[in-house]
């Protein structure tokens, strides 16, 4: 036990081999069902909190050649991470979902980053950045029902009427994004697919298409088109509502700092919201909301200690959380591990406890965890 004092308080293991396996499963699905289809990797928000550099390198080695980020700065990170892995012939394409914002166009172009053009303003701006007869490369996003980013139907009409799109821009893919793909039977899926087909036909250019996110891949071949854009499924989040076909990719454990034998009635934590009475064993675990252990897990979260599930009692603090460890045969000892995410508690399960989605749990993972990359 004394040895634990010299060791990290909390460890986040990131299993790159499982990210790679998830990628290959998705790619196989896309390629088996749609000839010529390819599979990108969405690595925005630091690869959903796992680490964009490490994840991008691991996936490049699995022949992933298309990477999506949201910001220019993220594109730089991915590019730097991949430097040295490729020659001219097998350079990756890096697409920026939030558009040509955040840096001068010359910097985008010099790095070879390809922005997603989400509006007529984006199109006009980006088209002007061409040098000589070299058309700027871009993805064109059309909205089919998210009402978040992308050209509206009317704007697609206007663009088609202009008739100069292919002359002014090198459109690599025309894309759209599904709103409800995680609900397989939601009528909006088919409606968006139909509208995507109509609007791309209306656009009247020869192009390749990108439509499916993780969940979209599982809606069937009609949704695959030329380039799928999975994010969450790569990281082990269930893309649907049935049994999860993906593998969990993170293990998070934190040390028990102190255990306490309750010998009189009392309360636990800020606000004295939880009452405790003997006999009970409490354990204080070294993770809190500053680590991304969301405060909404108060009264709802669990951790696993020695194979037993222990409920969070009292409010989640900034740096620690108290759990009821009375279910253990013997009280845990300071320095022992509590599993927060892992084999026994999936990211999706923790998200359900917190009243959120796995995406938010992963992208909230804190900076104080000792990060261990394995299987890269
Ligand atoms: C984030 C994002 C994705 C990936 O979505 P997942 O649900 O994580 O697979 C794909 N396309 C766009 C436009 C996105 O913003």
mmCIF file of C-alpha atoms and ligand atoms in Angstrom:
data_model
loop_
_atom_site.group_PDB
_atom_site.id
_atom_site.type_symbol
_atom_site.label_atom_id
_atom_site.label_comp_id
_atom_site.label_asym_id
_atom_site.label_seq_id
_atom_site.Cartn_x
_atom_site.Cartn_y
_atom_site.Cartn_z
ATOM 1 C CA UNK A 1 0.000 0.000 0.000
ATOM 2 C CA UNK A 2 2.803 2.423 0.850
ATOM 3 C CA UNK A 3 3.985 2.083 -2.731
ATOM 4 C CA UNK A 4 0.768 3.690 -3.965
ATOM 5 C CA UNK A 5 1.840 7.002 -2.465
ATOM 6 C CA UNK A 6 4.527 7.405 -5.091
ATOM 7 C CA UNK A 7 2.203 6.504 -7.973
ATOM 8 C CA UNK A 8 -0.314 8.449 -10.082
ATOM 9 C CA UNK A 9 -3.662 9.183 -8.464
ATOM 10 C CA UNK A 10 -5.678 8.263 -11.508
ATOM 11 C CA UNK A 11 -4.875 6.480 -14.739
ATOM 12 C CA UNK A 12 -6.614 6.655 -18.092
ATOM 13 C CA UNK A 13 -5.672 3.728 -20.320
ATOM 14 C CA UNK A 14 -6.441 4.363 -23.971
ATOM 15 C CA UNK A 15 -6.483 1.168 -26.005
ATOM 16 C CA UNK A 16 -5.444 2.183 -29.507
ATOM 17 C CA UNK A 17 -5.649 -1.409 -30.727
ATOM 18 C CA UNK A 18 -9.360 -1.380 -29.937
ATOM 19 C CA UNK A 19 -9.840 1.958 -31.719
ATOM 20 C CA UNK A 20 -8.093 0.373 -34.708
ATOM 21 C CA UNK A 21 -10.310 -2.714 -34.520
ATOM 22 C CA UNK A 22 -13.431 -0.562 -34.345
ATOM 23 C CA UNK A 23 -12.239 1.349 -37.413
ATOM 24 C CA UNK A 24 -11.607 -1.855 -39.365
ATOM 25 C CA UNK A 25 -15.033 -3.214 -38.454
ATOM 26 C CA UNK A 26 -16.716 -0.037 -39.731
ATOM 27 C CA UNK A 27 -14.583 0.065 -42.859
ATOM 28 C CA UNK A 28 -15.319 -3.572 -43.629
ATOM 29 C CA UNK A 29 -19.023 -2.893 -43.268
ATOM 30 C CA UNK A 30 -18.884 0.096 -45.592
ATOM 31 C CA UNK A 31 -16.784 -1.721 -48.189
ATOM 32 C CA UNK A 32 -18.714 -4.976 -48.088
ATOM 33 C CA UNK A 33 -22.001 -3.282 -48.763
ATOM 34 C CA UNK A 34 -21.078 -0.448 -51.118
ATOM 35 C CA UNK A 35 -18.430 -1.127 -53.723
ATOM 36 C CA UNK A 36 -15.711 1.491 -53.664
ATOM 37 C CA UNK A 37 -16.894 3.033 -50.429
ATOM 38 C CA UNK A 38 -14.294 4.349 -48.042
ATOM 39 C CA UNK A 39 -14.274 5.140 -44.359
ATOM 40 C CA UNK A 40 -12.933 8.323 -42.782
ATOM 41 C CA UNK A 41 -12.238 8.966 -39.098
ATOM 42 C CA UNK A 42 -13.760 11.894 -37.234
ATOM 43 C CA UNK A 43 -11.049 13.022 -34.797
ATOM 44 C CA UNK A 44 -12.460 16.415 -33.803
ATOM 45 C CA UNK A 45 -12.331 17.561 -30.171
ATOM 46 C CA UNK A 46 -9.024 15.756 -29.615
ATOM 47 C CA UNK A 47 -10.494 12.529 -31.003
ATOM 48 C CA UNK A 48 -13.456 12.776 -28.640
ATOM 49 C CA UNK A 49 -11.072 13.295 -25.744
ATOM 50 C CA UNK A 50 -8.823 10.287 -26.437
ATOM 51 C CA UNK A 51 -5.989 12.223 -28.108
ATOM 52 C CA UNK A 52 -6.098 13.266 -31.763
ATOM 53 C CA UNK A 53 -2.396 12.719 -32.407
ATOM 54 C CA UNK A 54 -2.251 9.175 -31.057
ATOM 55 C CA UNK A 55 -5.597 8.130 -32.549
ATOM 56 C CA UNK A 56 -4.814 9.607 -35.963
ATOM 57 C CA UNK A 57 -1.473 7.829 -36.113
ATOM 58 C CA UNK A 58 -3.032 4.510 -35.095
ATOM 59 C CA UNK A 59 -5.740 4.857 -37.746
ATOM 60 C CA UNK A 60 -3.381 6.009 -40.474
ATOM 61 C CA UNK A 61 -1.509 2.740 -39.923
ATOM 62 C CA UNK A 62 -4.819 0.956 -40.602
ATOM 63 C CA UNK A 63 -4.954 2.706 -43.995
ATOM 64 C CA UNK A 64 -7.297 5.487 -42.950
ATOM 65 C CA UNK A 65 -6.627 8.376 -45.329
ATOM 66 C CA UNK A 66 -9.501 10.752 -44.508
ATOM 67 C CA UNK A 67 -9.626 12.705 -41.244
ATOM 68 C CA UNK A 68 -12.317 15.119 -40.093
ATOM 69 C CA UNK A 69 -11.748 17.827 -37.479
ATOM 70 C CA UNK A 70 -13.854 20.841 -36.517
ATOM 71 C CA UNK A 71 -11.210 23.566 -36.181
ATOM 72 C CA UNK A 72 -8.151 24.683 -38.105
ATOM 73 C CA UNK A 73 -5.967 24.192 -35.012
ATOM 74 C CA UNK A 74 -7.099 20.580 -34.778
ATOM 75 C CA UNK A 75 -6.178 20.052 -38.421
ATOM 76 C CA UNK A 76 -2.651 21.281 -37.655
ATOM 77 C CA UNK A 77 -2.377 18.820 -34.782
ATOM 78 C CA UNK A 78 -3.426 15.907 -36.969
ATOM 79 C CA UNK A 79 -1.101 16.946 -39.755
ATOM 80 C CA UNK A 80 1.861 17.206 -37.403
ATOM 81 C CA UNK A 81 1.030 13.866 -35.824
ATOM 82 C CA UNK A 82 1.003 12.138 -39.210
ATOM 83 C CA UNK A 83 4.131 13.802 -40.530
ATOM 84 C CA UNK A 84 6.753 11.247 -41.356
ATOM 85 C CA UNK A 85 4.264 8.397 -41.785
ATOM 86 C CA UNK A 86 3.551 9.077 -45.435
ATOM 87 C CA UNK A 87 4.995 10.070 -48.778
ATOM 88 C CA UNK A 88 3.439 12.219 -51.495
ATOM 89 C CA UNK A 89 1.362 9.353 -52.867
ATOM 90 C CA UNK A 90 -0.410 8.404 -49.665
ATOM 91 C CA UNK A 91 -0.913 11.778 -48.001
ATOM 92 C CA UNK A 92 -4.018 11.982 -45.832
ATOM 93 C CA UNK A 93 -6.862 14.385 -46.528
ATOM 94 C CA UNK A 94 -7.775 16.556 -43.562
ATOM 95 C CA UNK A 95 -11.214 18.168 -43.642
ATOM 96 C CA UNK A 96 -12.357 21.010 -41.394
ATOM 97 C CA UNK A 97 -16.055 20.679 -40.529
ATOM 98 C CA UNK A 98 -16.619 24.182 -39.184
ATOM 99 C CA UNK A 99 -15.446 25.683 -42.447
ATOM 100 C CA UNK A 100 -12.639 27.963 -43.621
ATOM 101 C CA UNK A 101 -12.601 29.922 -40.359
ATOM 102 C CA UNK A 102 -9.824 30.415 -37.850
ATOM 103 C CA UNK A 103 -6.806 31.079 -40.065
ATOM 104 C CA UNK A 104 -5.941 32.924 -43.285
ATOM 105 C CA UNK A 105 -6.978 31.036 -46.422
ATOM 106 C CA UNK A 106 -3.342 30.940 -47.488
ATOM 107 C CA UNK A 107 -2.520 28.914 -44.370
ATOM 108 C CA UNK A 108 -5.353 26.474 -45.051
ATOM 109 C CA UNK A 109 -4.101 26.061 -48.600
ATOM 110 C CA UNK A 110 -0.420 25.828 -47.690
ATOM 111 C CA UNK A 111 -1.217 22.966 -45.323
ATOM 112 C CA UNK A 112 -3.544 21.327 -47.821
ATOM 113 C CA UNK A 113 -6.491 21.455 -45.424
ATOM 114 C CA UNK A 114 -9.895 21.081 -47.032
ATOM 115 C CA UNK A 115 -12.689 23.120 -45.467
ATOM 116 C CA UNK A 116 -16.314 22.071 -45.463
ATOM 117 C CA UNK A 117 -18.285 24.908 -47.057
ATOM 118 C CA UNK A 118 -21.482 25.319 -45.081
ATOM 119 C CA UNK A 119 -23.051 28.436 -46.565
ATOM 120 C CA UNK A 120 -23.160 30.590 -49.723
ATOM 121 C CA UNK A 121 -20.836 33.004 -47.887
ATOM 122 C CA UNK A 122 -18.315 30.207 -47.307
ATOM 123 C CA UNK A 123 -18.505 29.302 -51.002
ATOM 124 C CA UNK A 124 -17.908 32.876 -52.194
ATOM 125 C CA UNK A 125 -15.090 33.400 -49.744
ATOM 126 C CA UNK A 126 -13.331 30.135 -50.514
ATOM 127 C CA UNK A 127 -13.758 30.393 -54.303
ATOM 128 C CA UNK A 128 -11.931 33.729 -54.249
ATOM 129 C CA UNK A 129 -8.865 32.187 -52.670
ATOM 130 C CA UNK A 130 -7.958 30.270 -55.845
ATOM 131 C CA UNK A 131 -4.518 30.964 -57.308
ATOM 132 C CA UNK A 132 -4.267 31.157 -61.085
ATOM 133 C CA UNK A 133 -6.287 28.335 -62.627
ATOM 134 C CA UNK A 134 -6.039 26.127 -59.531
ATOM 135 C CA UNK A 135 -9.508 25.688 -58.067
ATOM 136 C CA UNK A 136 -9.565 25.573 -54.254
ATOM 137 C CA UNK A 137 -10.480 22.136 -52.890
ATOM 138 C CA UNK A 138 -13.525 21.899 -50.638
ATOM 139 C CA UNK A 139 -16.336 19.744 -49.352
ATOM 140 C CA UNK A 140 -19.822 21.087 -49.897
ATOM 141 C CA UNK A 141 -22.321 20.595 -47.100
ATOM 142 C CA UNK A 142 -26.010 20.628 -47.830
ATOM 143 C CA UNK A 143 -28.572 20.588 -45.068
ATOM 144 C CA UNK A 144 -31.188 17.852 -45.202
ATOM 145 C CA UNK A 145 -32.867 18.371 -41.860
ATOM 146 C CA UNK A 146 -30.402 19.201 -39.075
ATOM 147 C CA UNK A 147 -30.843 22.935 -39.591
ATOM 148 C CA UNK A 148 -27.386 23.370 -38.141
ATOM 149 C CA UNK A 149 -24.853 23.730 -40.939
ATOM 150 C CA UNK A 150 -25.067 23.440 -44.699
ATOM 151 C CA UNK A 151 -26.891 24.950 -47.664
ATOM 152 C CA UNK A 152 -30.673 25.013 -47.576
ATOM 153 C CA UNK A 153 -32.707 23.617 -50.452
ATOM 154 C CA UNK A 154 -33.226 27.136 -51.768
ATOM 155 C CA UNK A 155 -29.523 27.845 -51.642
ATOM 156 C CA UNK A 156 -28.800 24.627 -53.541
ATOM 157 C CA UNK A 157 -31.290 25.779 -56.207
ATOM 158 C CA UNK A 158 -29.606 29.158 -56.463
ATOM 159 C CA UNK A 159 -26.185 27.554 -56.712
ATOM 160 C CA UNK A 160 -27.388 25.189 -59.437
ATOM 161 C CA UNK A 161 -28.880 28.107 -61.334
ATOM 162 C CA UNK A 162 -25.519 29.885 -61.261
ATOM 163 C CA UNK A 163 -24.016 26.806 -62.855
ATOM 164 C CA UNK A 164 -20.390 27.684 -62.117
ATOM 165 C CA UNK A 165 -19.661 25.549 -59.039
ATOM 166 C CA UNK A 166 -17.362 23.034 -60.739
ATOM 167 C CA UNK A 167 -15.529 25.820 -62.506
ATOM 168 C CA UNK A 168 -14.744 27.806 -59.365
ATOM 169 C CA UNK A 169 -14.227 25.010 -56.831
ATOM 170 C CA UNK A 170 -12.745 21.524 -56.730
ATOM 171 C CA UNK A 171 -15.540 19.826 -54.796
ATOM 172 C CA UNK A 172 -14.145 16.581 -53.397
ATOM 173 C CA UNK A 173 -17.354 15.405 -51.743
ATOM 174 C CA UNK A 174 -20.867 16.684 -51.320
ATOM 175 C CA UNK A 175 -21.987 15.823 -47.808
ATOM 176 C CA UNK A 176 -24.904 15.989 -45.414
ATOM 177 C CA UNK A 177 -25.454 14.924 -41.819
ATOM 178 C CA UNK A 178 -28.136 12.764 -40.213
ATOM 179 C CA UNK A 179 -30.091 13.999 -37.203
ATOM 180 C CA UNK A 180 -31.585 10.749 -35.867
ATOM 181 C CA UNK A 181 -29.444 7.917 -37.200
ATOM 182 C CA UNK A 182 -29.067 6.343 -33.742
ATOM 183 C CA UNK A 183 -32.810 5.639 -33.868
ATOM 184 C CA UNK A 184 -32.962 3.077 -36.642
ATOM 185 C CA UNK A 185 -36.685 3.401 -37.280
ATOM 186 C CA UNK A 186 -36.935 7.161 -37.072
ATOM 187 C CA UNK A 187 -38.765 8.401 -40.185
ATOM 188 C CA UNK A 188 -36.378 11.331 -40.484
ATOM 189 C CA UNK A 189 -33.591 8.986 -41.657
ATOM 190 C CA UNK A 190 -35.333 7.993 -44.873
ATOM 191 C CA UNK A 191 -36.602 11.542 -45.355
ATOM 192 C CA UNK A 192 -33.068 12.960 -45.130
ATOM 193 C CA UNK A 193 -31.747 10.285 -47.498
ATOM 194 C CA UNK A 194 -34.438 11.116 -50.037
ATOM 195 C CA UNK A 195 -33.800 14.854 -49.767
ATOM 196 C CA UNK A 196 -30.040 14.287 -50.093
ATOM 197 C CA UNK A 197 -30.604 12.420 -53.353
ATOM 198 C CA UNK A 198 -32.946 15.109 -54.670
ATOM 199 C CA UNK A 199 -30.708 18.028 -53.779
ATOM 200 C CA UNK A 200 -27.502 16.429 -55.060
ATOM 201 C CA UNK A 201 -29.269 15.636 -58.341
ATOM 202 C CA UNK A 202 -30.494 19.214 -58.485
ATOM 203 C CA UNK A 203 -26.921 20.449 -57.956
ATOM 204 C CA UNK A 204 -26.056 18.787 -61.243
ATOM 205 C CA UNK A 205 -22.319 18.280 -60.776
ATOM 206 C CA UNK A 206 -20.287 15.094 -61.027
ATOM 207 C CA UNK A 207 -19.297 14.451 -57.429
ATOM 208 C CA UNK A 208 -18.652 11.895 -54.768
ATOM 209 C CA UNK A 209 -20.839 11.840 -51.690
ATOM 210 C CA UNK A 210 -20.488 11.534 -47.934
ATOM 211 C CA UNK A 211 -23.509 10.988 -45.703
ATOM 212 C CA UNK A 212 -23.238 8.507 -42.837
ATOM 213 C CA UNK A 213 -21.886 9.147 -39.361
ATOM 214 C CA UNK A 214 -21.309 6.121 -37.085
ATOM 215 C CA UNK A 215 -24.980 5.323 -36.644
ATOM 216 C CA UNK A 216 -25.679 6.002 -40.318
ATOM 217 C CA UNK A 217 -23.347 3.155 -41.270
ATOM 218 C CA UNK A 218 -25.686 0.769 -39.436
ATOM 219 C CA UNK A 219 -28.755 2.007 -41.331
ATOM 220 C CA UNK A 220 -27.661 -0.025 -44.354
ATOM 221 C CA UNK A 221 -25.861 0.328 -47.688
ATOM 222 C CA UNK A 222 -28.259 2.969 -49.018
ATOM 223 C CA UNK A 223 -26.733 5.351 -46.481
ATOM 224 C CA UNK A 224 -23.054 4.635 -47.186
ATOM 225 C CA UNK A 225 -22.258 6.495 -50.437
ATOM 226 C CA UNK A 226 -18.544 7.124 -51.106
ATOM 227 C CA UNK A 227 -17.197 8.169 -47.713
ATOM 228 C CA UNK A 228 -18.573 7.364 -44.267
ATOM 229 C CA UNK A 229 -17.662 9.678 -41.373
ATOM 230 C CA UNK A 230 -17.758 7.721 -38.113
ATOM 231 C CA UNK A 231 -16.682 9.300 -34.856
ATOM 232 C CA UNK A 232 -18.295 7.899 -31.711
ATOM 233 C CA UNK A 233 -18.232 4.238 -32.793
ATOM 234 C CA UNK A 234 -14.458 4.391 -33.244
ATOM 235 C CA UNK A 235 -14.200 5.217 -29.567
ATOM 236 C CA UNK A 236 -16.541 2.456 -28.437
ATOM 237 C CA UNK A 237 -19.789 4.346 -28.012
ATOM 238 C CA UNK A 238 -22.796 2.280 -29.085
ATOM 239 C CA UNK A 239 -23.959 3.637 -32.463
ATOM 240 C CA UNK A 240 -27.405 2.122 -31.942
ATOM 241 C CA UNK A 241 -29.779 1.000 -29.229
ATOM 242 C CA UNK A 242 -29.232 -2.769 -29.354
ATOM 243 C CA UNK A 243 -26.166 -4.727 -28.272
ATOM 244 C CA UNK A 244 -23.044 -2.659 -28.836
ATOM 245 C CA UNK A 245 -21.015 -3.981 -31.802
ATOM 246 C CA UNK A 246 -18.053 -1.757 -30.858
ATOM 247 C CA UNK A 247 -15.324 -2.338 -28.263
ATOM 248 C CA UNK A 248 -14.773 0.012 -25.348
ATOM 249 C CA UNK A 249 -11.525 1.927 -25.806
ATOM 250 C CA UNK A 250 -10.797 3.503 -22.419
ATOM 251 C CA UNK A 251 -10.224 2.238 -18.912
ATOM 252 C CA UNK A 252 -10.311 4.851 -16.188
ATOM 253 C CA UNK A 253 -9.380 4.146 -12.607
ATOM 254 C CA UNK A 254 -8.713 6.370 -9.635
ATOM 255 C CA UNK A 255 -7.199 5.717 -6.230
ATOM 256 C CA UNK A 256 -9.087 5.531 -2.991
ATOM 257 C CA UNK A 257 -7.602 8.270 -0.796
ATOM 258 C CA UNK A 258 -9.261 7.411 2.466
ATOM 259 C CA UNK A 259 -11.791 5.000 3.881
ATOM 260 C CA UNK A 260 -14.084 5.779 6.756
ATOM 261 C CA UNK A 261 -15.988 3.475 9.080
ATOM 262 C CA UNK A 262 -19.221 5.231 9.925
ATOM 263 C CA UNK A 263 -19.901 4.898 13.664
ATOM 264 C CA UNK A 264 -22.575 7.547 14.151
ATOM 265 C CA UNK A 265 -25.295 9.242 12.101
ATOM 266 C CA UNK A 266 -24.003 11.943 9.789
ATOM 267 C CA UNK A 267 -24.069 13.418 6.345
ATOM 268 C CA UNK A 268 -21.690 13.191 3.396
ATOM 269 C CA UNK A 269 -20.287 16.050 1.337
ATOM 270 C CA UNK A 270 -21.290 19.590 0.436
ATOM 271 C CA UNK A 271 -24.809 20.626 1.238
ATOM 272 C CA UNK A 272 -25.147 17.697 3.644
ATOM 273 C CA UNK A 273 -27.548 16.188 1.131
ATOM 274 C CA UNK A 274 -26.844 12.536 1.913
ATOM 275 C CA UNK A 275 -27.483 10.991 5.304
ATOM 276 C CA UNK A 276 -25.437 8.046 6.431
ATOM 277 C CA UNK A 277 -25.882 5.841 9.500
ATOM 278 C CA UNK A 278 -23.855 2.956 10.915
ATOM 279 C CA UNK A 279 -22.864 0.394 9.979
ATOM 280 C CA UNK A 280 -21.334 1.719 6.736
ATOM 281 C CA UNK A 281 -17.959 1.993 5.044
ATOM 282 C CA UNK A 282 -17.311 5.069 2.914
ATOM 283 C CA UNK A 283 -14.415 5.449 0.499
ATOM 284 C CA UNK A 284 -13.206 8.737 -0.943
ATOM 285 C CA UNK A 285 -12.050 8.366 -4.555
ATOM 286 C CA UNK A 286 -9.648 10.706 -6.324
ATOM 287 C CA UNK A 287 -11.777 11.988 -9.183
ATOM 288 C CA UNK A 288 -14.176 14.902 -9.344
ATOM 289 C CA UNK A 289 -15.942 17.243 -11.659
ATOM 290 C CA UNK A 290 -12.668 18.992 -12.518
ATOM 291 C CA UNK A 291 -11.634 15.641 -14.022
ATOM 292 C CA UNK A 292 -14.821 15.341 -16.025
ATOM 293 C CA UNK A 293 -16.556 13.193 -13.429
ATOM 294 C CA UNK A 294 -19.740 15.158 -13.967
ATOM 295 C CA UNK A 295 -21.485 16.712 -11.001
ATOM 296 C CA UNK A 296 -24.729 15.276 -12.334
ATOM 297 C CA UNK A 297 -23.424 11.863 -11.188
ATOM 298 C CA UNK A 298 -24.283 12.988 -7.656
ATOM 299 C CA UNK A 299 -26.582 10.338 -6.212
ATOM 300 C CA UNK A 300 -26.568 8.421 -9.522
ATOM 301 C CA UNK A 301 -23.039 7.300 -10.350
ATOM 302 C CA UNK A 302 -21.293 4.086 -9.366
ATOM 303 C CA UNK A 303 -17.689 2.908 -9.295
ATOM 304 C CA UNK A 304 -16.363 -0.639 -9.096
ATOM 305 C CA UNK A 305 -14.041 -1.562 -6.214
ATOM 306 C CA UNK A 306 -12.741 -5.095 -5.863
ATOM 307 C CA UNK A 307 -15.379 -6.328 -8.287
ATOM 308 C CA UNK A 308 -18.246 -4.764 -6.323
ATOM 309 C CA UNK A 309 -20.386 -1.895 -7.518
ATOM 310 C CA UNK A 310 -20.352 1.013 -5.069
ATOM 311 C CA UNK A 311 -22.808 3.917 -5.341
ATOM 312 C CA UNK A 312 -21.722 7.548 -5.237
ATOM 313 C CA UNK A 313 -23.082 9.188 -2.081
ATOM 314 C CA UNK A 314 -23.263 12.925 -1.531
ATOM 315 C CA UNK A 315 -22.326 15.552 -4.051
ATOM 316 C CA UNK A 316 -19.473 15.082 -6.485
ATOM 317 C CA UNK A 317 -16.700 17.493 -5.447
ATOM 318 C CA UNK A 318 -14.059 19.130 -7.621
ATOM 319 C CA UNK A 319 -11.288 16.646 -6.823
ATOM 320 C CA UNK A 320 -13.010 13.719 -5.155
ATOM 321 C CA UNK A 321 -16.161 11.743 -4.755
ATOM 322 C CA UNK A 322 -17.375 9.592 -1.850
ATOM 323 C CA UNK A 323 -18.808 6.135 -2.470
ATOM 324 C CA UNK A 324 -20.494 3.601 -0.208
ATOM 325 C CA UNK A 325 -18.188 0.588 -0.055
ATOM 326 C CA UNK A 326 -20.202 -1.347 2.528
ATOM 327 C CA UNK A 327 -20.881 -4.131 0.011
ATOM 328 C CA UNK A 328 -17.260 -5.247 0.029
ATOM 329 C CA UNK A 329 -16.335 -8.241 2.187
ATOM 330 C CA UNK A 330 -13.409 -6.297 3.617
ATOM 331 C CA UNK A 331 -13.100 -2.508 3.612
ATOM 332 C CA UNK A 332 -10.936 -1.243 0.735
ATOM 333 C CA UNK A 333 -7.627 0.332 1.646
ATOM 334 C CA UNK A 334 -6.230 3.727 0.737
ATOM 335 C CA UNK A 335 -4.311 3.388 -2.502
ATOM 336 C CA UNK A 336 -6.665 0.722 -3.892
ATOM 337 C CA UNK A 337 -8.208 1.380 -7.287
ATOM 338 C CA UNK A 338 -11.786 2.298 -8.088
ATOM 339 C CA UNK A 339 -12.797 1.604 -11.687
ATOM 340 C CA UNK A 340 -14.721 4.528 -13.141
ATOM 341 C CA UNK A 341 -14.922 3.377 -16.772
ATOM 342 C CA UNK A 342 -13.924 -0.047 -18.047
ATOM 343 C CA UNK A 343 -15.082 -3.616 -18.469
ATOM 344 C CA UNK A 344 -17.650 -3.337 -15.705
ATOM 345 C CA UNK A 345 -18.900 0.168 -16.504
ATOM 346 C CA UNK A 346 -19.067 1.241 -20.127
ATOM 347 C CA UNK A 347 -18.904 4.856 -21.225
ATOM 348 C CA UNK A 348 -22.539 4.560 -22.272
ATOM 349 C CA UNK A 349 -23.509 3.269 -18.821
ATOM 350 C CA UNK A 350 -21.780 6.153 -17.066
ATOM 351 C CA UNK A 351 -23.435 8.546 -19.521
ATOM 352 C CA UNK A 352 -26.850 7.092 -18.707
ATOM 353 C CA UNK A 353 -26.171 7.585 -15.000
ATOM 354 C CA UNK A 354 -25.179 11.196 -15.632
ATOM 355 C CA UNK A 355 -28.198 11.856 -17.848
ATOM 356 C CA UNK A 356 -26.053 12.573 -20.888
ATOM 357 C CA UNK A 357 -24.459 10.793 -23.853
ATOM 358 C CA UNK A 358 -21.158 8.938 -24.119
ATOM 359 C CA UNK A 359 -19.807 11.713 -26.339
ATOM 360 C CA UNK A 360 -19.955 14.150 -23.429
ATOM 361 C CA UNK A 361 -18.332 11.722 -20.990
ATOM 362 C CA UNK A 362 -15.389 11.142 -23.350
ATOM 363 C CA UNK A 363 -14.894 14.770 -24.390
ATOM 364 C CA UNK A 364 -14.974 15.767 -20.704
ATOM 365 C CA UNK A 365 -12.171 13.383 -19.682
ATOM 366 C CA UNK A 366 -9.844 15.534 -17.612
ATOM 367 C CA UNK A 367 -6.247 16.558 -17.954
ATOM 368 C CA UNK A 368 -5.141 15.285 -14.545
ATOM 369 C CA UNK A 369 -5.370 11.623 -15.455
ATOM 370 C CA UNK A 370 -2.085 9.887 -16.220
ATOM 371 C CA UNK A 371 -2.621 8.867 -19.831
ATOM 372 C CA UNK A 372 -1.339 5.517 -20.965
ATOM 373 C CA UNK A 373 -1.550 4.636 -24.633
ATOM 374 C CA UNK A 374 -1.445 0.928 -25.380
ATOM 375 C CA UNK A 375 -1.660 -1.103 -28.575
ATOM 376 C CA UNK A 376 -0.445 1.693 -30.835
HETATM 377 C C1 LIG B 1 -19.272 14.825 -35.390
HETATM 378 C C2 LIG B 1 -19.711 14.560 -36.778
HETATM 379 C C3 LIG B 1 -19.648 13.259 -37.322
HETATM 380 C C4 LIG B 1 -19.358 12.027 -36.478
HETATM 381 O O1 LIG B 1 -20.530 11.676 -35.806
HETATM 382 P P1 LIG B 1 -20.639 10.386 -34.857
HETATM 383 O O2 LIG B 1 -22.039 10.377 -34.420
HETATM 384 O O3 LIG B 1 -19.700 10.637 -33.717
HETATM 385 O O4 LIG B 1 -20.236 9.218 -35.656
HETATM 386 C C5 LIG B 1 -19.916 13.099 -38.667
HETATM 387 N N1 LIG B 1 -20.272 14.161 -39.449
HETATM 388 C C6 LIG B 1 -20.381 15.404 -38.942
HETATM 389 C C7 LIG B 1 -20.811 16.508 -39.831
HETATM 390 C C8 LIG B 1 -20.120 15.643 -37.600
HETATM 391 O O5 LIG B 1 -20.262 16.874 -37.102
#
